[in-house]
PDB file of C-alpha atoms in Angstrom:
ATOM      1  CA  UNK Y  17     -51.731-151.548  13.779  1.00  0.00           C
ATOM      2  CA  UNK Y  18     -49.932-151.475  16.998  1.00  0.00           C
ATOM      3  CA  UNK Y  19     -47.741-154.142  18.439  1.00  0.00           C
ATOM      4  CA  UNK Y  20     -49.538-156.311  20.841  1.00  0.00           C
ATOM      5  CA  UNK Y  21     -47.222-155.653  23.498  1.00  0.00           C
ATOM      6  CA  UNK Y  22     -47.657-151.720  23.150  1.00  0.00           C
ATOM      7  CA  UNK Y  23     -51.036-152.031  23.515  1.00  0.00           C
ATOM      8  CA  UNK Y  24     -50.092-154.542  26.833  1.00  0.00           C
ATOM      9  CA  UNK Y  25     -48.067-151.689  27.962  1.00  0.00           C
ATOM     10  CA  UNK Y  26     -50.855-149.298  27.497  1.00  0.00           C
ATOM     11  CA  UNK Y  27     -53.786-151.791  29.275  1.00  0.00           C
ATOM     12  CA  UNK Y  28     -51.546-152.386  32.009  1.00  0.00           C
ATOM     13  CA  UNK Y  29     -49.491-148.546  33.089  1.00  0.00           C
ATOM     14  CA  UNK Y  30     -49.537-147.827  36.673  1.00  0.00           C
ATOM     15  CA  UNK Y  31     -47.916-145.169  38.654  1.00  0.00           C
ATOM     16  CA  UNK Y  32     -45.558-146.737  41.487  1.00  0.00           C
ATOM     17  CA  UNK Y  33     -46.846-147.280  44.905  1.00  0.00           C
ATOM     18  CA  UNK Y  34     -45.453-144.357  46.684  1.00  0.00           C
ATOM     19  CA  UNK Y  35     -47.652-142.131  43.895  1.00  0.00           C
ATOM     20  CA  UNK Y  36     -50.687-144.401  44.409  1.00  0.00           C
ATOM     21  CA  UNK Y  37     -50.291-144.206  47.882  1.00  0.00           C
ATOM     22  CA  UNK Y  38     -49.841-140.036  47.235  1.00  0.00           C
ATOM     23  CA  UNK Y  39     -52.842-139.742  45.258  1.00  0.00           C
ATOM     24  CA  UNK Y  40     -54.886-141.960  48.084  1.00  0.00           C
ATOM     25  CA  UNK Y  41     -53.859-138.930  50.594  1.00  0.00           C
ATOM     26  CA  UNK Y  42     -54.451-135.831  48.629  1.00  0.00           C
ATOM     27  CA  UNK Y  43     -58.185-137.307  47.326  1.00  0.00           C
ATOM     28  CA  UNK Y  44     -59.054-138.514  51.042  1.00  0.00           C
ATOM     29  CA  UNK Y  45     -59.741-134.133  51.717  1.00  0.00           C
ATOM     30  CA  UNK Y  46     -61.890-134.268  48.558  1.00  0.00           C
ATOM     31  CA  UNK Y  47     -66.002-135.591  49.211  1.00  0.00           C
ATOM     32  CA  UNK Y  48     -66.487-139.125  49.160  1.00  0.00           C
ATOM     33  CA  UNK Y  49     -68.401-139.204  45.705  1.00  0.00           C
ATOM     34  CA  UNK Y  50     -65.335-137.612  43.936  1.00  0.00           C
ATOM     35  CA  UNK Y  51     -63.210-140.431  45.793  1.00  0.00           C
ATOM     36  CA  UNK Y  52     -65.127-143.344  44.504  1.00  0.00           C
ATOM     37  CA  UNK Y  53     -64.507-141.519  40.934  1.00  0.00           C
ATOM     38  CA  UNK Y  54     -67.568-139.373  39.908  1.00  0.00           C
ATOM     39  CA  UNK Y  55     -65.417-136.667  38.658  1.00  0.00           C
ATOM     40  CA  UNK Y  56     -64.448-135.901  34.790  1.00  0.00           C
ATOM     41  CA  UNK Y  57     -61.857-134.538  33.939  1.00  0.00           C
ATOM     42  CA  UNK Y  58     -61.228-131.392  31.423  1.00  0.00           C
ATOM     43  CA  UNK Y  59     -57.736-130.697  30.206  1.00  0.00           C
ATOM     44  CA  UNK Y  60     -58.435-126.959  29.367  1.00  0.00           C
ATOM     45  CA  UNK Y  61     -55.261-125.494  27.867  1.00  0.00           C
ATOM     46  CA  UNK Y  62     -55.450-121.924  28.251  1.00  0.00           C
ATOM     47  CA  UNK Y  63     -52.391-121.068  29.812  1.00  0.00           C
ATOM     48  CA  UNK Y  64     -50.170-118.409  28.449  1.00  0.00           C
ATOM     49  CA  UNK Y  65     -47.462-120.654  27.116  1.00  0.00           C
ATOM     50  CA  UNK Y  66     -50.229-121.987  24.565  1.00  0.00           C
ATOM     51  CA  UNK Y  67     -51.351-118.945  23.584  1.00  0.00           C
ATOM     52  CA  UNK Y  68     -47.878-118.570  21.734  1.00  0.00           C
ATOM     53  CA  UNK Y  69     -47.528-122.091  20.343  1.00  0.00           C
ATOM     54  CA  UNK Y  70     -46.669-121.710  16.788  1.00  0.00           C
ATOM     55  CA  UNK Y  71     -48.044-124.806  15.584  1.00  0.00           C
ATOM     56  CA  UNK Y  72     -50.587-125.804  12.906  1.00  0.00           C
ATOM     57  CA  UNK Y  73     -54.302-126.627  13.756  1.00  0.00           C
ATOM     58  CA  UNK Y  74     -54.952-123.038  14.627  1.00  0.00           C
ATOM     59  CA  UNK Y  75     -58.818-123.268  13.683  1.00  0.00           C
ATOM     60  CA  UNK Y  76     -58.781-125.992  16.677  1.00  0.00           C
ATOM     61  CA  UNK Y  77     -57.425-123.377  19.373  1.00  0.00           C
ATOM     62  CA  UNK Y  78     -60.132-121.304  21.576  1.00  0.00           C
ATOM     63  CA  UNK Y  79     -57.918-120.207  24.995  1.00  0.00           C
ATOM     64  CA  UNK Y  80     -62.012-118.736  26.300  1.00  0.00           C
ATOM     65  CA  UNK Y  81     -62.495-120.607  29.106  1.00  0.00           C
ATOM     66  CA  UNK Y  82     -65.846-118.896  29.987  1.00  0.00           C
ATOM     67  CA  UNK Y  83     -66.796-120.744  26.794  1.00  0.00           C
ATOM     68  CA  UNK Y  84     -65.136-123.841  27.368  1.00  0.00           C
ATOM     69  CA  UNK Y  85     -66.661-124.566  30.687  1.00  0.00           C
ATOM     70  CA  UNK Y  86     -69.687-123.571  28.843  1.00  0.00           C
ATOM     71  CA  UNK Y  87     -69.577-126.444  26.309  1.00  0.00           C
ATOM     72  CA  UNK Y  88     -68.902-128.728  29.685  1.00  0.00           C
ATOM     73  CA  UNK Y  89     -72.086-127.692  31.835  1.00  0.00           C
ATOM     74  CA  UNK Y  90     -74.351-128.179  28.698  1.00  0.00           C
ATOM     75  CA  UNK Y  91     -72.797-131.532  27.469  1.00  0.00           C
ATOM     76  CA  UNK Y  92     -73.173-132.849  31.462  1.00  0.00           C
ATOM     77  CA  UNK Y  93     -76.579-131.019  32.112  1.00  0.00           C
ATOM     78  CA  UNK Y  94     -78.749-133.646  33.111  1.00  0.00           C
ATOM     79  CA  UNK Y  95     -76.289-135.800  35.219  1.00  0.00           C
ATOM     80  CA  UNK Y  96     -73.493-133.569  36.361  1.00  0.00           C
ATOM     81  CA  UNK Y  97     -70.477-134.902  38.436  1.00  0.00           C
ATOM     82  CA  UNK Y  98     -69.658-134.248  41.641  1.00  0.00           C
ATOM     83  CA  UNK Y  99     -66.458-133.286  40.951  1.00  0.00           C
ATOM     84  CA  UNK Y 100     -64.266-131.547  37.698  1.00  0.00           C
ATOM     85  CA  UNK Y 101     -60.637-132.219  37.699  1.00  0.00           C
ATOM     86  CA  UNK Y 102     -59.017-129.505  36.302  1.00  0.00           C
ATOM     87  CA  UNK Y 103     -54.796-130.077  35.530  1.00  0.00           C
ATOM     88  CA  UNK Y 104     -53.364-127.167  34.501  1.00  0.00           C
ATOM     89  CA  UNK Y 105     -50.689-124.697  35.193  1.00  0.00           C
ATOM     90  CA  UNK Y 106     -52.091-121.954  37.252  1.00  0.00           C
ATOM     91  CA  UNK Y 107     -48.797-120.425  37.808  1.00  0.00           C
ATOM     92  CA  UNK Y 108     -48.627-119.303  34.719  1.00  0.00           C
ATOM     93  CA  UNK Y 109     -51.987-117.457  34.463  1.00  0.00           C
ATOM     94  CA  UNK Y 110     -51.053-115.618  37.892  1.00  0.00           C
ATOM     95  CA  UNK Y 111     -48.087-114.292  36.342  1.00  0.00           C
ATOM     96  CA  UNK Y 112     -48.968-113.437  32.981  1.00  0.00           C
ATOM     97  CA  UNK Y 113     -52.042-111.838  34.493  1.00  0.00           C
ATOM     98  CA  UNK Y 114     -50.193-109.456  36.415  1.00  0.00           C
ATOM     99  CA  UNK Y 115     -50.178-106.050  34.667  1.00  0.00           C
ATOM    100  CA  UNK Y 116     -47.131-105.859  33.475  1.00  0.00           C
ATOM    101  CA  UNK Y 117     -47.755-108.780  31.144  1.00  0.00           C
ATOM    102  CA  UNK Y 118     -50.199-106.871  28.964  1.00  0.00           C
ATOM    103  CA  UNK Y 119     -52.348-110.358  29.257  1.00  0.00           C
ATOM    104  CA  UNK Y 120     -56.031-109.640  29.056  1.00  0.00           C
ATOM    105  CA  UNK Y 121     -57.009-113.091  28.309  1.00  0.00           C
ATOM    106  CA  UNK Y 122     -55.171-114.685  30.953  1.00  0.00           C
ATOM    107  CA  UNK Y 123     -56.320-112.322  32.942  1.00  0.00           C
ATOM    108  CA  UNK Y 124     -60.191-113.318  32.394  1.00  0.00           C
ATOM    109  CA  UNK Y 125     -58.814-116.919  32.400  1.00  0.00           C
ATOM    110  CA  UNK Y 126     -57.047-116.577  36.171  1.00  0.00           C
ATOM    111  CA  UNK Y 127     -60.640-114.661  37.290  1.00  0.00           C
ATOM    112  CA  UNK Y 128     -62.690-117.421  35.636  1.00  0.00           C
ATOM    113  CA  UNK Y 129     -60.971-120.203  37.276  1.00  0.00           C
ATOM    114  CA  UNK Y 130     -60.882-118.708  40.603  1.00  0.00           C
ATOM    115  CA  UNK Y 131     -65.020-118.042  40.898  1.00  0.00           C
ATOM    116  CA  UNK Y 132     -65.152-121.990  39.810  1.00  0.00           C
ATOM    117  CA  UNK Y 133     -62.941-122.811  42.399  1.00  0.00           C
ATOM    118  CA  UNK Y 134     -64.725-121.120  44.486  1.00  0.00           C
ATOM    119  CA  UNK Y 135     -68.493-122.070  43.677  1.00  0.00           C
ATOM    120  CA  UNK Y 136     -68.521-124.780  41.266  1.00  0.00           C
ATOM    121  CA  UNK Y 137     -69.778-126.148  38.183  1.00  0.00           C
ATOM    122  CA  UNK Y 138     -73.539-126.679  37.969  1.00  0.00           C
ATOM    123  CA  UNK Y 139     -74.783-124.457  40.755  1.00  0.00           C
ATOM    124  CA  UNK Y 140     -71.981-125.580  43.176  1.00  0.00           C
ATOM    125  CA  UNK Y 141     -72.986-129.782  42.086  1.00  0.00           C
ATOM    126  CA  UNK Y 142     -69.826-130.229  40.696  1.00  0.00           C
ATOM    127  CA  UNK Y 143     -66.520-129.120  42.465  1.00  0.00           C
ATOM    128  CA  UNK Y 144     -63.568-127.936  40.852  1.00  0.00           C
ATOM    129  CA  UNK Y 145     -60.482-129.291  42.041  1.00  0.00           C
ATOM    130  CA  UNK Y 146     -56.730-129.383  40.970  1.00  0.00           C
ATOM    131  CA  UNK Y 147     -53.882-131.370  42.551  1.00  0.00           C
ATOM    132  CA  UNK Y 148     -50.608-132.561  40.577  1.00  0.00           C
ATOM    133  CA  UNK Y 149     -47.717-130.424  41.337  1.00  0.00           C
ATOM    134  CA  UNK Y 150     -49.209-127.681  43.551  1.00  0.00           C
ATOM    135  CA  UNK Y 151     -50.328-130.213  46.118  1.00  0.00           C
ATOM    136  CA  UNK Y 152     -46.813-131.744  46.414  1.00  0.00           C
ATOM    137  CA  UNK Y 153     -45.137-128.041  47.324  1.00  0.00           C
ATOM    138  CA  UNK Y 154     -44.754-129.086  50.675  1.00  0.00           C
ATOM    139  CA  UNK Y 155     -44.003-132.673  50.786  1.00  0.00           C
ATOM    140  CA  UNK Y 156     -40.168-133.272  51.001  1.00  0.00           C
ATOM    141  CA  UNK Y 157     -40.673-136.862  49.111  1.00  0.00           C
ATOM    142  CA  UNK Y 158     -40.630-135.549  46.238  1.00  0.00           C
ATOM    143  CA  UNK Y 159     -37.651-132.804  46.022  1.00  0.00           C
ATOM    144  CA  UNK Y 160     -36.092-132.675  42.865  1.00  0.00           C
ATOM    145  CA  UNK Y 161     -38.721-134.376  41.174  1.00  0.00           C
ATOM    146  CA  UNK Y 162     -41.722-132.204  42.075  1.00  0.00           C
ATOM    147  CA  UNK Y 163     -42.886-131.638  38.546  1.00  0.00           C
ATOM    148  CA  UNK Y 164     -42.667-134.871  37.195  1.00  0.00           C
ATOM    149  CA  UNK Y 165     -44.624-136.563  39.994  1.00  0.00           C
ATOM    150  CA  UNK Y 166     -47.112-134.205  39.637  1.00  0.00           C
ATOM    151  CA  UNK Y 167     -47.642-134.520  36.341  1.00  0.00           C
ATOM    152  CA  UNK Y 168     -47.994-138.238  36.484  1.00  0.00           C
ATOM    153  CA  UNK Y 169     -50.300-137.981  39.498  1.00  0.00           C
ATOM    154  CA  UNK Y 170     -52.516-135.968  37.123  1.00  0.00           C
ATOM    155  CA  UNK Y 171     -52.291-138.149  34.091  1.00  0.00           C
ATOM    156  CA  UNK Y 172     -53.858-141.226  36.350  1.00  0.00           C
ATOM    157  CA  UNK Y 173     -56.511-139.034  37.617  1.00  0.00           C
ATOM    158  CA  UNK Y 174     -57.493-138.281  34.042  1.00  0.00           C
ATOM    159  CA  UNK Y 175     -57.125-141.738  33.307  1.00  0.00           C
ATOM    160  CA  UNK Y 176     -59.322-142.880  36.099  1.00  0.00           C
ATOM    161  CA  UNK Y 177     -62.279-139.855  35.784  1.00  0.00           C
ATOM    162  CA  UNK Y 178     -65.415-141.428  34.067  1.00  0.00           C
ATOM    163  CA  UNK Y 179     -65.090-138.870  31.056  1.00  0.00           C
ATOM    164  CA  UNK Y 180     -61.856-136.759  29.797  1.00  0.00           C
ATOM    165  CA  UNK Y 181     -62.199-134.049  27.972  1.00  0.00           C
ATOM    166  CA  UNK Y 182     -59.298-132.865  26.139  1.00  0.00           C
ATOM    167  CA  UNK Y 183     -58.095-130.556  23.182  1.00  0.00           C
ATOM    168  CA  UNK Y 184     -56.322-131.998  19.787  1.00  0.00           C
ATOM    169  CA  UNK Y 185     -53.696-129.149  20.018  1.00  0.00           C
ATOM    170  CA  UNK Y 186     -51.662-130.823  23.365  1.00  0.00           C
ATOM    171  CA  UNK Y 187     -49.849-133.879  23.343  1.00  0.00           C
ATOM    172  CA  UNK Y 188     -50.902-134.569  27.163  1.00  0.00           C
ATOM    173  CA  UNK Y 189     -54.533-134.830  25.893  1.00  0.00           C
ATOM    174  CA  UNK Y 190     -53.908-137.349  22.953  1.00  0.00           C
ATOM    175  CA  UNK Y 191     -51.717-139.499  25.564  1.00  0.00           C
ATOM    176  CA  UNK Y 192     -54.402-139.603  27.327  1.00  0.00           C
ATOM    177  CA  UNK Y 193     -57.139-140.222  24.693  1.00  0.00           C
ATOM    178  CA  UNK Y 194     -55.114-143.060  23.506  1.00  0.00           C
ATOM    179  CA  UNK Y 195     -54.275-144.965  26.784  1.00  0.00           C
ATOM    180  CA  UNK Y 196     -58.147-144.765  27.844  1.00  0.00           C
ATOM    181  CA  UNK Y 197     -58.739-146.260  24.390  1.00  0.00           C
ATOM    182  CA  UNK Y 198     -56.957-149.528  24.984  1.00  0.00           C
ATOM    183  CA  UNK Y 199     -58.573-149.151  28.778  1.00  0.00           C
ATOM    184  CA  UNK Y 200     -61.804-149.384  26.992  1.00  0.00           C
ATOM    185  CA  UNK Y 201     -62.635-146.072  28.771  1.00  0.00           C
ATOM    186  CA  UNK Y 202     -64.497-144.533  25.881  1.00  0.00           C
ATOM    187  CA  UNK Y 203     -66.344-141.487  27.608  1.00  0.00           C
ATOM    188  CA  UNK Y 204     -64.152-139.100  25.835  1.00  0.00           C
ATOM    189  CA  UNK Y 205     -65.054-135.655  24.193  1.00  0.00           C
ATOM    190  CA  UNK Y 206     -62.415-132.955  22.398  1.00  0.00           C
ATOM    191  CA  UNK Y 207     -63.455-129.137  22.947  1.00  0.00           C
ATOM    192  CA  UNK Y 208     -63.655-126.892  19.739  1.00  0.00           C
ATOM    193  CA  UNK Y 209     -64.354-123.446  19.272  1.00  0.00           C
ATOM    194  CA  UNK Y 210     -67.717-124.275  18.283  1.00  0.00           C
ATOM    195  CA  UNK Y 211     -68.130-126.955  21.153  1.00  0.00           C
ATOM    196  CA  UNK Y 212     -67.704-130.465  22.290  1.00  0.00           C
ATOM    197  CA  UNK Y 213     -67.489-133.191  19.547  1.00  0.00           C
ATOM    198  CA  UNK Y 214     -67.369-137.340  21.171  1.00  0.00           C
ATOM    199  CA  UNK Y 215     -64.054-139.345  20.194  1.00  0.00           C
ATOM    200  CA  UNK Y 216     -62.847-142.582  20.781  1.00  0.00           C
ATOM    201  CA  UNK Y 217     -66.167-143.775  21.148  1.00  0.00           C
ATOM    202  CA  UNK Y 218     -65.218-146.850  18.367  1.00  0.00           C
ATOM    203  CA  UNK Y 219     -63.842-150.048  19.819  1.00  0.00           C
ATOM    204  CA  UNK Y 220     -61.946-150.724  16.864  1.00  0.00           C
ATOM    205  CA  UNK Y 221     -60.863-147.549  15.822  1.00  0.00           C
ATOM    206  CA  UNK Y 222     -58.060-145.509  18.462  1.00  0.00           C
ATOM    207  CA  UNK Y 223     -57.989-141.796  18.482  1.00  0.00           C
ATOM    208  CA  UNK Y 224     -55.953-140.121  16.277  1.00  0.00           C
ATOM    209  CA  UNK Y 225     -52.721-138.999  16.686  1.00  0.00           C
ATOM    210  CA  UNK Y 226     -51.310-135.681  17.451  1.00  0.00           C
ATOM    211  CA  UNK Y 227     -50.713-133.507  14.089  1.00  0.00           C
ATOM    212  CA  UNK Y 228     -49.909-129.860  15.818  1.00  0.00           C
ATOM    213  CA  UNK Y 229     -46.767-129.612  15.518  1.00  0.00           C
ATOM    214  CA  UNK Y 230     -44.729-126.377  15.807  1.00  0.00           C
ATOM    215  CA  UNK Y 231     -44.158-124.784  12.871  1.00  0.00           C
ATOM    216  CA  UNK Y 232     -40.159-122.871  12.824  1.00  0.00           C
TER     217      UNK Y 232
END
């Protein structure tokens, strides 16, 4: 079991008030329902750099995000948010869709995201939205530490979505699994090749922990 004050640690993370106060300003352009949190979050990693991870759990791995998004507007059918945060890098689909990268499935990935980001989920209920690093380009507060801010800015918006859903092969997606756990935010789902499969969904049980390691 874990130490009591881990799991303190875990109830109680915060990002610091300048990033709170960030977050505020970049979600005030996004509708009011997505502000007040009906948004989930999906953690699709399909980006290049994953497609050449080395590690075990290879049987977990689908990089089809036609079929991942799939899995997402069946599981959320009948009550679909109003918004679907999406953190991902989509630097790195742009450039290893260009031509030169010989990248057809990042190239289908960059297309896919775009028409989302364009229309929606659901019939254009649910909007797709990123923010994290991109949305801090411009913003001379955070020079030098651009990347990090962004990523924590994303890891609270996961945290705060009323479902995350996540894949066992990335260590960002257990973090986030297990901190929601000892939140008792429990509306948590991994994608699979074959679909979505619930987690976390035992109060006395946490999720488990990552096993994907690379393999050298």
């Amino acid at each position: 079991p874990r130490d009591r004050l881990e799991v303190l640690a875990y109830q109680a993370l915060r990002p610091s008030p300048l990033l709170r106060n960030t977050t505020r300003e970049l979600m005030s352009h996004l509708p009011d329902a997505i502000k007040t949190g009906d948004y989930i979050t999906l953690h699709a990693r399909v980006e290049p750099d994953m497609q050449k991870h080395g590690g075990a759990c290879g049987e977990l791995k689908t990089f089809n995000l036609t079929r991942i998004l799939g899995f997402v507007e069946d599981e959320f059918r009948d009550d679909p948010p109003a918004g679907v945060f999406m953190p991902l890098n989509k630097h790195l689909l742009v450039e290893d869709a260009k031509p030169e990268a010989k990248n057809p499935v990042a190239i289908e990935n960059l297309a896919v995201l775009n028409r989302i980001e364009r229309r929606g989920m659901w019939g254009n209920q649910g909007r797709v939205f990123e923010l994290g690093t991109a949305a801090l380009d411009n913003d001379p507060r955070f020079d030098g530490i651009r990347n990090t801010a962004g990523s924590v800015i994303n890891f609270y918006l996961a945290l705060a979505s009323k479902a995350f859903i996540g894949t066992p092969v990335s260590t960002y997606s257990v973090d986030v699994w297990t901190v929601r756990f000892f939140q008792s935010k429990l509306n948590n789902y991994r994608y699979l090749p074959w679909g979505l499969e619930k987690i976390g969904n035992d109060t006395k049980r946490e999720p488990e922990p990552y096993a994907c390691s690379v393999s050298f």
